Every structure is written in structure tokens, then in C-alpha cells.
PDB file of C-alpha atoms in Angstrom:
ATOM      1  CA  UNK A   1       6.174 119.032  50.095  1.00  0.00           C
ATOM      2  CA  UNK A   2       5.497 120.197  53.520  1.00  0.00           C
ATOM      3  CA  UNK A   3       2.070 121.397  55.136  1.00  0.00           C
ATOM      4  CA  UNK A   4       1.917 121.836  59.152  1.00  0.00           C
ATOM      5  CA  UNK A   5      -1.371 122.193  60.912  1.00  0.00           C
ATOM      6  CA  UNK A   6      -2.585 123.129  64.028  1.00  0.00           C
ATOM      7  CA  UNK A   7       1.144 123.778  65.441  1.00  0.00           C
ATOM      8  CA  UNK A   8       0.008 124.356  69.384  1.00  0.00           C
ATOM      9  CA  UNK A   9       3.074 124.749  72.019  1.00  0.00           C
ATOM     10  CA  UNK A  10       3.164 125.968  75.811  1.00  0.00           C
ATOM     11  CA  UNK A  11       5.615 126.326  78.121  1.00  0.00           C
ATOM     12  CA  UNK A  12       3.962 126.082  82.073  1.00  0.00           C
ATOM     13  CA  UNK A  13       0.958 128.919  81.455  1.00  0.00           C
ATOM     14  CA  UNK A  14       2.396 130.415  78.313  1.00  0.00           C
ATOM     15  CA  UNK A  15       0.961 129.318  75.189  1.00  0.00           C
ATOM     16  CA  UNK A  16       3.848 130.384  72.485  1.00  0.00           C
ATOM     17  CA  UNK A  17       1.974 128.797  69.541  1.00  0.00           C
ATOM     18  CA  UNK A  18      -1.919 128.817  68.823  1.00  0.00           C
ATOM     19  CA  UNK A  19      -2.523 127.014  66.225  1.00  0.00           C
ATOM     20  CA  UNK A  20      -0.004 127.603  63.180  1.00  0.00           C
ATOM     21  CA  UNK A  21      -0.852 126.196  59.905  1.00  0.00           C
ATOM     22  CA  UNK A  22       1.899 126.353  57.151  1.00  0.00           C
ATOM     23  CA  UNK A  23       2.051 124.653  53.539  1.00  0.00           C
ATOM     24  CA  UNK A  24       5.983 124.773  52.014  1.00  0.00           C
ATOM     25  CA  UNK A  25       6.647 123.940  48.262  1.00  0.00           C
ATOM     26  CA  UNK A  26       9.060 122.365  46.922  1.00  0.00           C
ATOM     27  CA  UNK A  27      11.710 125.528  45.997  1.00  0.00           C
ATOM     28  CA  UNK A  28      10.202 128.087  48.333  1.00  0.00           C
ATOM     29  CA  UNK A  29      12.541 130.527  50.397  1.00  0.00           C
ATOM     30  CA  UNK A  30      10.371 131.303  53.431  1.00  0.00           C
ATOM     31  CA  UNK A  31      10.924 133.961  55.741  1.00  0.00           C
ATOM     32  CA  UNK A  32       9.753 134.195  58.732  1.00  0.00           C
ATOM     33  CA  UNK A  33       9.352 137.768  60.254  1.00  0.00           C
ATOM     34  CA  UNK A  34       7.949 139.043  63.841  1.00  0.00           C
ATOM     35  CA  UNK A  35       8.881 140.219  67.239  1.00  0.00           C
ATOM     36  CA  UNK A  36      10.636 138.969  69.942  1.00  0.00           C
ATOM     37  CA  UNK A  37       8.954 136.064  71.986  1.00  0.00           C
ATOM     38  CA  UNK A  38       6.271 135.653  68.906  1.00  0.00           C
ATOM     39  CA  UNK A  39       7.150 131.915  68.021  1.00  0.00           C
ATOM     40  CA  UNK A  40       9.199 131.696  65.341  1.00  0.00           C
ATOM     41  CA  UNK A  41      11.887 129.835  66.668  1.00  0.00           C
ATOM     42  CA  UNK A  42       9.933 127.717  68.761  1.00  0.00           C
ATOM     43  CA  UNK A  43       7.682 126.770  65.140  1.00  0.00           C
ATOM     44  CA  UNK A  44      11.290 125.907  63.282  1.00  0.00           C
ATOM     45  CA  UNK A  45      12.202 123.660  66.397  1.00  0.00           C
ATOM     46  CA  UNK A  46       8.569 121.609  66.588  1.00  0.00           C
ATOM     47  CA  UNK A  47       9.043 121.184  62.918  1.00  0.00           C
ATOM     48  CA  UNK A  48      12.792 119.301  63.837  1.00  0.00           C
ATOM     49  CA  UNK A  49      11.726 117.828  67.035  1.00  0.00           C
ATOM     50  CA  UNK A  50      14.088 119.791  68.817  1.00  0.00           C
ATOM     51  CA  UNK A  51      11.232 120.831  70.904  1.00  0.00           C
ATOM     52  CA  UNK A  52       8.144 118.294  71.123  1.00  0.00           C
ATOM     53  CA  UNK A  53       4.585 120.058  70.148  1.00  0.00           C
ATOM     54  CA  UNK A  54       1.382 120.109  72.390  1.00  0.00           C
ATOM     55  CA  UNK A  55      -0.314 119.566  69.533  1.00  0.00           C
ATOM     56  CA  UNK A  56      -0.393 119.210  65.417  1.00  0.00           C
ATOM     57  CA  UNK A  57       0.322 117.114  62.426  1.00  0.00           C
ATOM     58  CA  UNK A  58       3.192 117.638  59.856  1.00  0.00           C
ATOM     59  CA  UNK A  59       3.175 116.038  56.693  1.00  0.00           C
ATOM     60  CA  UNK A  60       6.631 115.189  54.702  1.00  0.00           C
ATOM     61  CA  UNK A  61       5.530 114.353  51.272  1.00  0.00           C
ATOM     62  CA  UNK A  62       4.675 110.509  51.853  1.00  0.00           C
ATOM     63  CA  UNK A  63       5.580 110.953  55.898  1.00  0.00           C
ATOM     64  CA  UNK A  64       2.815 112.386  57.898  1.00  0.00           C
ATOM     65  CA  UNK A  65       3.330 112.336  61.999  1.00  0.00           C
ATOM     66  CA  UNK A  66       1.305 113.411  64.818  1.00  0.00           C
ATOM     67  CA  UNK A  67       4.044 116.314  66.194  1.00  0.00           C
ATOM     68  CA  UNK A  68       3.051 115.280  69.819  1.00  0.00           C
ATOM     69  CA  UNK A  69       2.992 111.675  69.727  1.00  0.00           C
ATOM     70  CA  UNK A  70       5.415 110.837  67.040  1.00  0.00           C
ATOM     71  CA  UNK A  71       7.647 107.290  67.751  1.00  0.00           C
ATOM     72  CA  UNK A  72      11.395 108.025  67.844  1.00  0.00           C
ATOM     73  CA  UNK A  73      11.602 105.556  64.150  1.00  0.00           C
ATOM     74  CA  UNK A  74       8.890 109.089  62.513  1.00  0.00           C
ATOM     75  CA  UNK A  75      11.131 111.233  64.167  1.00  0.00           C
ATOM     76  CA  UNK A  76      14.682 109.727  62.365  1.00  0.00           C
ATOM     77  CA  UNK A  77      12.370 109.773  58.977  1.00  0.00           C
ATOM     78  CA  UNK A  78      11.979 113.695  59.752  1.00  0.00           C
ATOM     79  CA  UNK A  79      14.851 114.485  60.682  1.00  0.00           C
ATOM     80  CA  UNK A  80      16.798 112.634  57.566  1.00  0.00           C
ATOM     81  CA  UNK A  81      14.203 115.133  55.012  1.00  0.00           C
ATOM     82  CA  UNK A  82      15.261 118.171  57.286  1.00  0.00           C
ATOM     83  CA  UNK A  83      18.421 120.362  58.363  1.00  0.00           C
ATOM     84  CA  UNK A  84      18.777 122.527  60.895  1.00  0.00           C
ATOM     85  CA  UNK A  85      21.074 126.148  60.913  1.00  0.00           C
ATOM     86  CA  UNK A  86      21.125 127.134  64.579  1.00  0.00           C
ATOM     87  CA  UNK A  87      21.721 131.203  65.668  1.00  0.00           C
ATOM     88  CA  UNK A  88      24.914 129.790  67.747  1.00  0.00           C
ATOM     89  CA  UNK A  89      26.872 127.434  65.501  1.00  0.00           C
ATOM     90  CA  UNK A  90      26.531 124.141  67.441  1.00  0.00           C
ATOM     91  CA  UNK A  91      29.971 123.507  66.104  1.00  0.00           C
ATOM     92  CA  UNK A  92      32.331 120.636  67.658  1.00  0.00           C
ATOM     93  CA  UNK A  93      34.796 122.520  69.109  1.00  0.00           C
ATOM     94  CA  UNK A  94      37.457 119.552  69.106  1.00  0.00           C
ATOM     95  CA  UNK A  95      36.593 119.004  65.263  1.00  0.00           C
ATOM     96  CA  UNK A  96      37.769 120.532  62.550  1.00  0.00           C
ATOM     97  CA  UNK A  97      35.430 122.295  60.060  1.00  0.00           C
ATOM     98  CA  UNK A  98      35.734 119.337  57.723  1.00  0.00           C
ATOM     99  CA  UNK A  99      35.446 117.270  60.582  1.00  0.00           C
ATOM    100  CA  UNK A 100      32.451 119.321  61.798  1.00  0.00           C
ATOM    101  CA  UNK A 101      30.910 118.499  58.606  1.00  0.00           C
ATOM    102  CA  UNK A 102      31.585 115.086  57.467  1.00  0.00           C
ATOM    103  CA  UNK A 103      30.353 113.914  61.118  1.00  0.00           C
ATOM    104  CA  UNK A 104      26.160 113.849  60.099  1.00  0.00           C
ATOM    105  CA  UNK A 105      27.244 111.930  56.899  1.00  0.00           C
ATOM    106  CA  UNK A 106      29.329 109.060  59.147  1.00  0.00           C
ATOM    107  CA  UNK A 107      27.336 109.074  62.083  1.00  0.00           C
ATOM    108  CA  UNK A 108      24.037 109.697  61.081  1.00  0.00           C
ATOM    109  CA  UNK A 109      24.000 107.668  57.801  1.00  0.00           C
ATOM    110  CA  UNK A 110      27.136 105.156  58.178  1.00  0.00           C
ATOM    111  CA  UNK A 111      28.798 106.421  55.266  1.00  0.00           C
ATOM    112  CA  UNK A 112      32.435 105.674  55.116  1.00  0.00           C
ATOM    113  CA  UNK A 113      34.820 108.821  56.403  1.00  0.00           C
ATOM    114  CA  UNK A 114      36.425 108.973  53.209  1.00  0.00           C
ATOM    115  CA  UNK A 115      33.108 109.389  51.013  1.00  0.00           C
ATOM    116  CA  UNK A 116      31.774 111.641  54.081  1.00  0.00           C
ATOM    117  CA  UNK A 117      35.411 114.050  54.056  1.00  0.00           C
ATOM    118  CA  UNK A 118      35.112 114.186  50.250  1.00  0.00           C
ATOM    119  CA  UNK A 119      31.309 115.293  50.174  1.00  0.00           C
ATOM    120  CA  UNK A 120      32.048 117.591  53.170  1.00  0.00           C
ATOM    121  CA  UNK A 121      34.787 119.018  50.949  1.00  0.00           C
ATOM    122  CA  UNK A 122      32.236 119.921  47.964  1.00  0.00           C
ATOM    123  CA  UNK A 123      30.296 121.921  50.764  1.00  0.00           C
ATOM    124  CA  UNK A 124      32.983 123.548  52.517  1.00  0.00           C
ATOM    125  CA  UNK A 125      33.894 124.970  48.808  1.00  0.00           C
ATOM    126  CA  UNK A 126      30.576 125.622  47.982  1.00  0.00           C
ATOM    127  CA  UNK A 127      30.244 127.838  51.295  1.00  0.00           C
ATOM    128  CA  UNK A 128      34.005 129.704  50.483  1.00  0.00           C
ATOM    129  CA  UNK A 129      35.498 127.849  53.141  1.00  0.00           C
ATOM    130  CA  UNK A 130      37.789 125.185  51.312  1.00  0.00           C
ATOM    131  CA  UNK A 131      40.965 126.890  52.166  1.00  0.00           C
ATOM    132  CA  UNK A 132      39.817 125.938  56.430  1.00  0.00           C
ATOM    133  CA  UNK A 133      39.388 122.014  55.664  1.00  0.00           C
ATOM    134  CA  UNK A 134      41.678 121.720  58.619  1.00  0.00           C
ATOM    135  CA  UNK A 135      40.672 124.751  60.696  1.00  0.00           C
ATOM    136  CA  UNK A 136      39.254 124.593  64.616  1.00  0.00           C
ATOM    137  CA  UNK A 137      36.086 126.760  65.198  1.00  0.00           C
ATOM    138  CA  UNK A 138      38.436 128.752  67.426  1.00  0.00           C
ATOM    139  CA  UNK A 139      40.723 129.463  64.332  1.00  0.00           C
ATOM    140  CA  UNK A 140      37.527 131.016  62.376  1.00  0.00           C
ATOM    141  CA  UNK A 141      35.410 133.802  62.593  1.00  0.00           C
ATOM    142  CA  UNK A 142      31.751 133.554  63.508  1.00  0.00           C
ATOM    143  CA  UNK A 143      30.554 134.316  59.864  1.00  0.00           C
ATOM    144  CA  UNK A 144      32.923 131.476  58.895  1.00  0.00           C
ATOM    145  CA  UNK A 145      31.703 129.441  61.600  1.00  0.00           C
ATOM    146  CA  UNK A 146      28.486 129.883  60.856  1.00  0.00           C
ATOM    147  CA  UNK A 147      29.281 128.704  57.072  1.00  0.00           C
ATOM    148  CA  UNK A 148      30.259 125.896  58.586  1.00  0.00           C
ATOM    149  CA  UNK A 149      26.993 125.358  59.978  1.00  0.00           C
ATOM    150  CA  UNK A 150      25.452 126.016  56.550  1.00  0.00           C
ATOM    151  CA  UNK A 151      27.736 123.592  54.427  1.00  0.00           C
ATOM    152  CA  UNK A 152      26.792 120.842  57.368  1.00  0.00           C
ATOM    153  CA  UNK A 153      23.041 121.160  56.335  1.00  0.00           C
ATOM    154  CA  UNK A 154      24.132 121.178  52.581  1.00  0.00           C
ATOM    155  CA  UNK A 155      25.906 117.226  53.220  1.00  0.00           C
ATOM    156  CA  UNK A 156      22.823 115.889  54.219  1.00  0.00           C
ATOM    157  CA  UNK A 157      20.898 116.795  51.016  1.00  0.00           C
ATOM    158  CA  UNK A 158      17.232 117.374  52.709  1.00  0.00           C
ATOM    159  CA  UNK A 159      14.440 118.094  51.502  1.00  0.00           C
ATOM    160  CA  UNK A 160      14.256 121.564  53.093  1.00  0.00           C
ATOM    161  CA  UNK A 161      16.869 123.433  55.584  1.00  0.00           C
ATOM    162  CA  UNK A 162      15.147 125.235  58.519  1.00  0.00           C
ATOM    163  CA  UNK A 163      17.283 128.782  59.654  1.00  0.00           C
ATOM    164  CA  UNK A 164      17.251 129.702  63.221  1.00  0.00           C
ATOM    165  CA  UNK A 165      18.350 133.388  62.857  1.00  0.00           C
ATOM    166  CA  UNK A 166      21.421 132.486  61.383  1.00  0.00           C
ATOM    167  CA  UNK A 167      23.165 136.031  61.371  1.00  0.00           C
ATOM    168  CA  UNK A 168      21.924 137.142  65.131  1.00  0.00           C
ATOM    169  CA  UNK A 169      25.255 136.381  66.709  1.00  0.00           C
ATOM    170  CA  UNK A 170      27.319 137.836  64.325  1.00  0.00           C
ATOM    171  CA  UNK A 171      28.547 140.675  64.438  1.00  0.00           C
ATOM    172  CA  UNK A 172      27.385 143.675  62.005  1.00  0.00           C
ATOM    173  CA  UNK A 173      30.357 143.083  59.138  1.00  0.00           C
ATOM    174  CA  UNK A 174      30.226 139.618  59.388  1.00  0.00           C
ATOM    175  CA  UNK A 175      26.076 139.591  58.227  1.00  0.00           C
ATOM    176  CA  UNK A 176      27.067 139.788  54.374  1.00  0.00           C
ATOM    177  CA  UNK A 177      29.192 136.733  54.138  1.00  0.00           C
ATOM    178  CA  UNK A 178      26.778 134.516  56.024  1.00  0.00           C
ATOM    179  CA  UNK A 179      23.311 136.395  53.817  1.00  0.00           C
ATOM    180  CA  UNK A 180      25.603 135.903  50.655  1.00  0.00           C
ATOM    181  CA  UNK A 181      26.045 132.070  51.043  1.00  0.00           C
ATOM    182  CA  UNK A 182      22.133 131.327  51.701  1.00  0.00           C
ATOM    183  CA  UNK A 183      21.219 133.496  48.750  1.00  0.00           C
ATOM    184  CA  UNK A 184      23.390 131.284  46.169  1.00  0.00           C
ATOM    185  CA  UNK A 185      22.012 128.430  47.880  1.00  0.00           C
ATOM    186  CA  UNK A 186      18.094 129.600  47.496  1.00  0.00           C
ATOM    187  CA  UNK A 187      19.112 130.218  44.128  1.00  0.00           C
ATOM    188  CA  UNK A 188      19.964 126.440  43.494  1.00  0.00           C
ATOM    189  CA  UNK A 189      16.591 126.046  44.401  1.00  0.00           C
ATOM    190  CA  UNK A 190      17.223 124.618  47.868  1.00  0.00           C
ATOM    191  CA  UNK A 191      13.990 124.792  50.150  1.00  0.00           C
ATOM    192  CA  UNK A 192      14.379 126.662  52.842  1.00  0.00           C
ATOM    193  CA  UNK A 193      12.329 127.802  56.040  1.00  0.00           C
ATOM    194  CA  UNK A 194      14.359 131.270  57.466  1.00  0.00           C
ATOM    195  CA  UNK A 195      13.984 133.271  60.554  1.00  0.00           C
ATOM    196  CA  UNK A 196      15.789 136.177  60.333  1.00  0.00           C
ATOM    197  CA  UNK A 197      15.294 139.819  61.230  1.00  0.00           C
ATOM    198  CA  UNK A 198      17.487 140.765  58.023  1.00  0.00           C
ATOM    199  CA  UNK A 199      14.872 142.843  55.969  1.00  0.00           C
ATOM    200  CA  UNK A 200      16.881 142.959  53.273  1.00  0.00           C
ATOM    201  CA  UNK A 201      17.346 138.948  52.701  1.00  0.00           C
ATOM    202  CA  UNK A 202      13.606 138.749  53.067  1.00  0.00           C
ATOM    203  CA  UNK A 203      12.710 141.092  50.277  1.00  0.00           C
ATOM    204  CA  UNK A 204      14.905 140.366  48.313  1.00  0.00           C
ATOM    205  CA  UNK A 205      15.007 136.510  48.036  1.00  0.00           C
ATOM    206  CA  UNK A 206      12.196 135.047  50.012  1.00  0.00           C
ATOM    207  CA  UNK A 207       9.347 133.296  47.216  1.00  0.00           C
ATOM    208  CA  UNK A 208       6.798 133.520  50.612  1.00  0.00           C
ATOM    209  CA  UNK A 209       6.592 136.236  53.683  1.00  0.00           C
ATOM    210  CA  UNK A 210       5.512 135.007  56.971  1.00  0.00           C
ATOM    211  CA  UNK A 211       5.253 137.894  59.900  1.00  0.00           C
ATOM    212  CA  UNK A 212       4.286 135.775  63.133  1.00  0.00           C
ATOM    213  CA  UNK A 213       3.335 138.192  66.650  1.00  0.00           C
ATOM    214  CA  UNK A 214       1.786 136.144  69.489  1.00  0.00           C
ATOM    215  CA  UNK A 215       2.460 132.712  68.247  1.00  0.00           C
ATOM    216  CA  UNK A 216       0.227 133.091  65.204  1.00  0.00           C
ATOM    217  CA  UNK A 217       0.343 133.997  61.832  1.00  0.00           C
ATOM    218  CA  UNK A 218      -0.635 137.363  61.700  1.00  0.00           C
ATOM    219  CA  UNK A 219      -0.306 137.683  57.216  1.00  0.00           C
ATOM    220  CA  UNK A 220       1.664 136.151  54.571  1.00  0.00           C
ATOM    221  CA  UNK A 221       2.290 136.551  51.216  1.00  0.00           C
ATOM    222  CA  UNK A 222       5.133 137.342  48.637  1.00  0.00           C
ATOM    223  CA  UNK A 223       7.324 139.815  49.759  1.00  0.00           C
ATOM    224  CA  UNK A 224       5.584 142.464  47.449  1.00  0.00           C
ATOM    225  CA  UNK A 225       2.792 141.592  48.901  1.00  0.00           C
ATOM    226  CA  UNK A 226       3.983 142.124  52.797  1.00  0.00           C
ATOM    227  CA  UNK A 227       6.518 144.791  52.028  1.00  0.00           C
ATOM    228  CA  UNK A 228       4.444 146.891  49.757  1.00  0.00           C
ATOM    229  CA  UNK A 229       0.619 146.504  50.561  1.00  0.00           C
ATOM    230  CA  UNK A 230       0.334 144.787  53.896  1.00  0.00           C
ATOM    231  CA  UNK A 231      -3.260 144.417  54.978  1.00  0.00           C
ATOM    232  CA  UNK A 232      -3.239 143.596  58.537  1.00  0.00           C
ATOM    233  CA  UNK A 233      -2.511 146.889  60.881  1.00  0.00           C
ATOM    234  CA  UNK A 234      -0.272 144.811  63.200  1.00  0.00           C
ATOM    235  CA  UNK A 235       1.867 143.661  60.293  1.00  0.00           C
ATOM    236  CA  UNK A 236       2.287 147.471  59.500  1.00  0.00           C
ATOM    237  CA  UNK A 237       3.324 148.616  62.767  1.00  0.00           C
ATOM    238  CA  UNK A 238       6.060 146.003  62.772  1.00  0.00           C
ATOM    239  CA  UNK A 239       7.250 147.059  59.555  1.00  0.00           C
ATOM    240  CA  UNK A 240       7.172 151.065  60.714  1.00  0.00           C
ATOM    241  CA  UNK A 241       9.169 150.018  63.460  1.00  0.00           C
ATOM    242  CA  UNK A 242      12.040 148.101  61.587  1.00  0.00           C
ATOM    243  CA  UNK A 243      11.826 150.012  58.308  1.00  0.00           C
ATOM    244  CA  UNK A 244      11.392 153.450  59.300  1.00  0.00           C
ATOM    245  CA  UNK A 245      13.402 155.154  56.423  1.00  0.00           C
ATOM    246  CA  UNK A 246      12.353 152.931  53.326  1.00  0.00           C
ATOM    247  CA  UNK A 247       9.157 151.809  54.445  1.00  0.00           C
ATOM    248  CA  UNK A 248       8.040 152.392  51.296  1.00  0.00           C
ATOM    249  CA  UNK A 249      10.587 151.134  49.189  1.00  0.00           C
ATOM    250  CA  UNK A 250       8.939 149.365  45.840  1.00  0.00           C
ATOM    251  CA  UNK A 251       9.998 145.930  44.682  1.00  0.00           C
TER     252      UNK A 251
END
């Protein structure tokens, strides 16, 4: 349902990605692992548009676009098949969360604020939030906040939802809530496209294991696959380093 090719981006002298093919079925849960600074982030955002590409081609089922040169009217198409989870929320701070949520649905697709309030209702309960309907973002916490973020994607019914390292701002006892909501929704069979440092979420629920290090793809696989048997030296050091007491823990 999605396949991206040739994903090339620099910024000034810097070339963050070089090269990055990826092929996404419908139902997958991909994770996306790596360092710091290894282009993850920077692949989710060419995918969206929130960043423009140097170079590559995505195709969107019957919507393919040249990522560099694609006319604003591709770029609406995209962006109506995709959603995006950011690391920081991105929540209207003068809205509330049912506000927050409905606004894609009247906005973005002129549907009518009562349709758009009840919808945004359905996802706010699907994401344990319908007793904050009426909540500020300054009135929740940042897991709930960041729920808030999820059920927003959830309105819009896309094709696939791309996470930006959705629990990196949270803090430590606030992970669960957030990792607990995107594993009922992979369950529903939602695509999804995650980058996230959360080990556990990765081996646990991901159908497909990316590990990225100088904007390419170093290995993929399932998560057996990656977890268990990695072939690629570089993909084992980075699994050393961030599993160091179950490294060889057996799926």
C-alpha cells in the first residue's frame, strides 16, 4: 500500500538520508530503530511533507508523487491517506481535547462540527480519554496529551499513521499509557510506521523491524529476526548497547 524509493535528504553539507527504500503493507506495525541523528525522523517527515525530499518517489496505492517536486493538489492527496503523531503533542492549547480533535475533521474535510465532535468523541473513548471531552491540554498530563494526539490521527481514518517518537517527552510512568493505546490500535489492524526507542513495543508488536544508522537502512526484518539473529555487526552493536541485560531474550 506504500513503497518509498530512493528517499535522499540534506541539510547544507549533511546528507541525513542516502537513498532509503521502504515497501509498507497494508496491516504492518513498523518500527523504526537506530541512533540519534540516523534519519528516522527526518524519513517519517519526507513521507508527510513536513519536510520536502532532495530526492525520491512514494507511491500511495493508486497515488504515486515525485517527493521533491510534488504540486501542493499530490501533497493534500498524501496527506488525506496519512496521519501524523508528533514527539511534542502539537496540541491547540486554546482547544479543548475534543476540540483538539474534531478540528482535522471540520477544517480539513468540511465536515459539520456536530458530525466532527461526535466522531472525535468515539476516539477520545477509544484512547481512555472520554471523561476530558472538555479538558485544556494544560488540565492533562503529557501521556494524556499525547492520547490526544493519537485519537486526532484515529478521526481522520488514513491509510497508515506515521509515529514520531511518541513516548520521548514523557516522562518514565507516563510510557505505559501512551505504548498501551498504540498496541490496541495495531491490533485493529491499523497501519502504522513507528519511531520509537521503546524496545519493548518493537518486539513485541511490530509485524516489520527497521534499524536505520547514517541515514540508511542498515537490516530489517521481523522482530525475531532483528532481535534474535541479527546479521549485520552494526545492527548488533546497537542492540548491545540498548539491551545489555536481555540481549538475548527469545521471542
Amino acid at each position: 500500500m506504500l513503497e518509498i524509493k530512493n528517499v535522499r535528504k540534506s541539510f547544507g553539507q549533511h546528507e541525513i538520508l542516502q537513498g532509503v527504500d521502504l515497501t509498507i503493507d497494508k496491516g504492518d506495525v513498523v518500527v523504526i530503530l537506530g541512533p540519534s541523528g540516523s534519519g528516522k525522523t527526518t524519513l517519517l517527515r519526507c513521507i508527510n511533507f513536513l519536510e520536502r525530499a532532495d530526492a525520491g518517489t512514494a507511491n500511495f496505492g493508486t497515488i504515486a508523487v515525485d517527493l521533491k517536486n510534488a504540486s501542493k493538489k499530490e501533497i493534500l492527496e498524501v496527506r488525506k491517506k496519512t496521519a501524523f503523531v508528533f514527539q511534542n503533542y502539537n496540541l491547540f492549547h486554546n482547544k479543548t481535547a475534543l476540540e483538539n480533535v474534531a478540528e482535522g475533521l471540520v477544517i480539513g474535510r468540511g465536515m459539520k462540527k456536530e458530525e466532527a465532535h461526535r466522531i472525535a468523541k468515539e476516539a477520545l473513548n477509544q484512547v481512555g480519554l472520554s471523561h476530558k471531552y472538555d479538558a485544556y491540554p494544560s488540565q492533562l498530563s503529557g501521556g494524556q496529551q499525547q492520547r490526544v494526539g493519537i485519537a486526532r490521527a484515529i478521526v481522520l481514518n488514513p491509510d497508515v499513521i506515521l509515529f514520531d517518537e511518541p513516548t520521548s517527552a514523557l516522562d518514565p510512568e507516563l510510557v505505559g499509557e501512551v505504548l498501551e493505546v498504540m498496541k490496541s490500535i495495531a491490533k485493529s489492524g491499523t497501519t502504522m510506521v513507528v519511531v520509537t526507542h521503546e524496545m519493548s513495543f518493537a518486539r513485541d508488536v511490530a509485524s516489520h523491524v527497521i534499524f536505520m544508522d547514517g541515514g540508511r537502512i542498515v537490516e530489517e526484518g521481523s522482530a525475531h529476526q532483528l532481535f534474535v539473529n541479527p546479521k549485520e555487526e552494526r545492527t548488533k552493536q546497537f542492540l548491545h548497547r540498548v539491551l545489555p541485560e536481555d540481549y538475548n531474550y527469545h521471542i
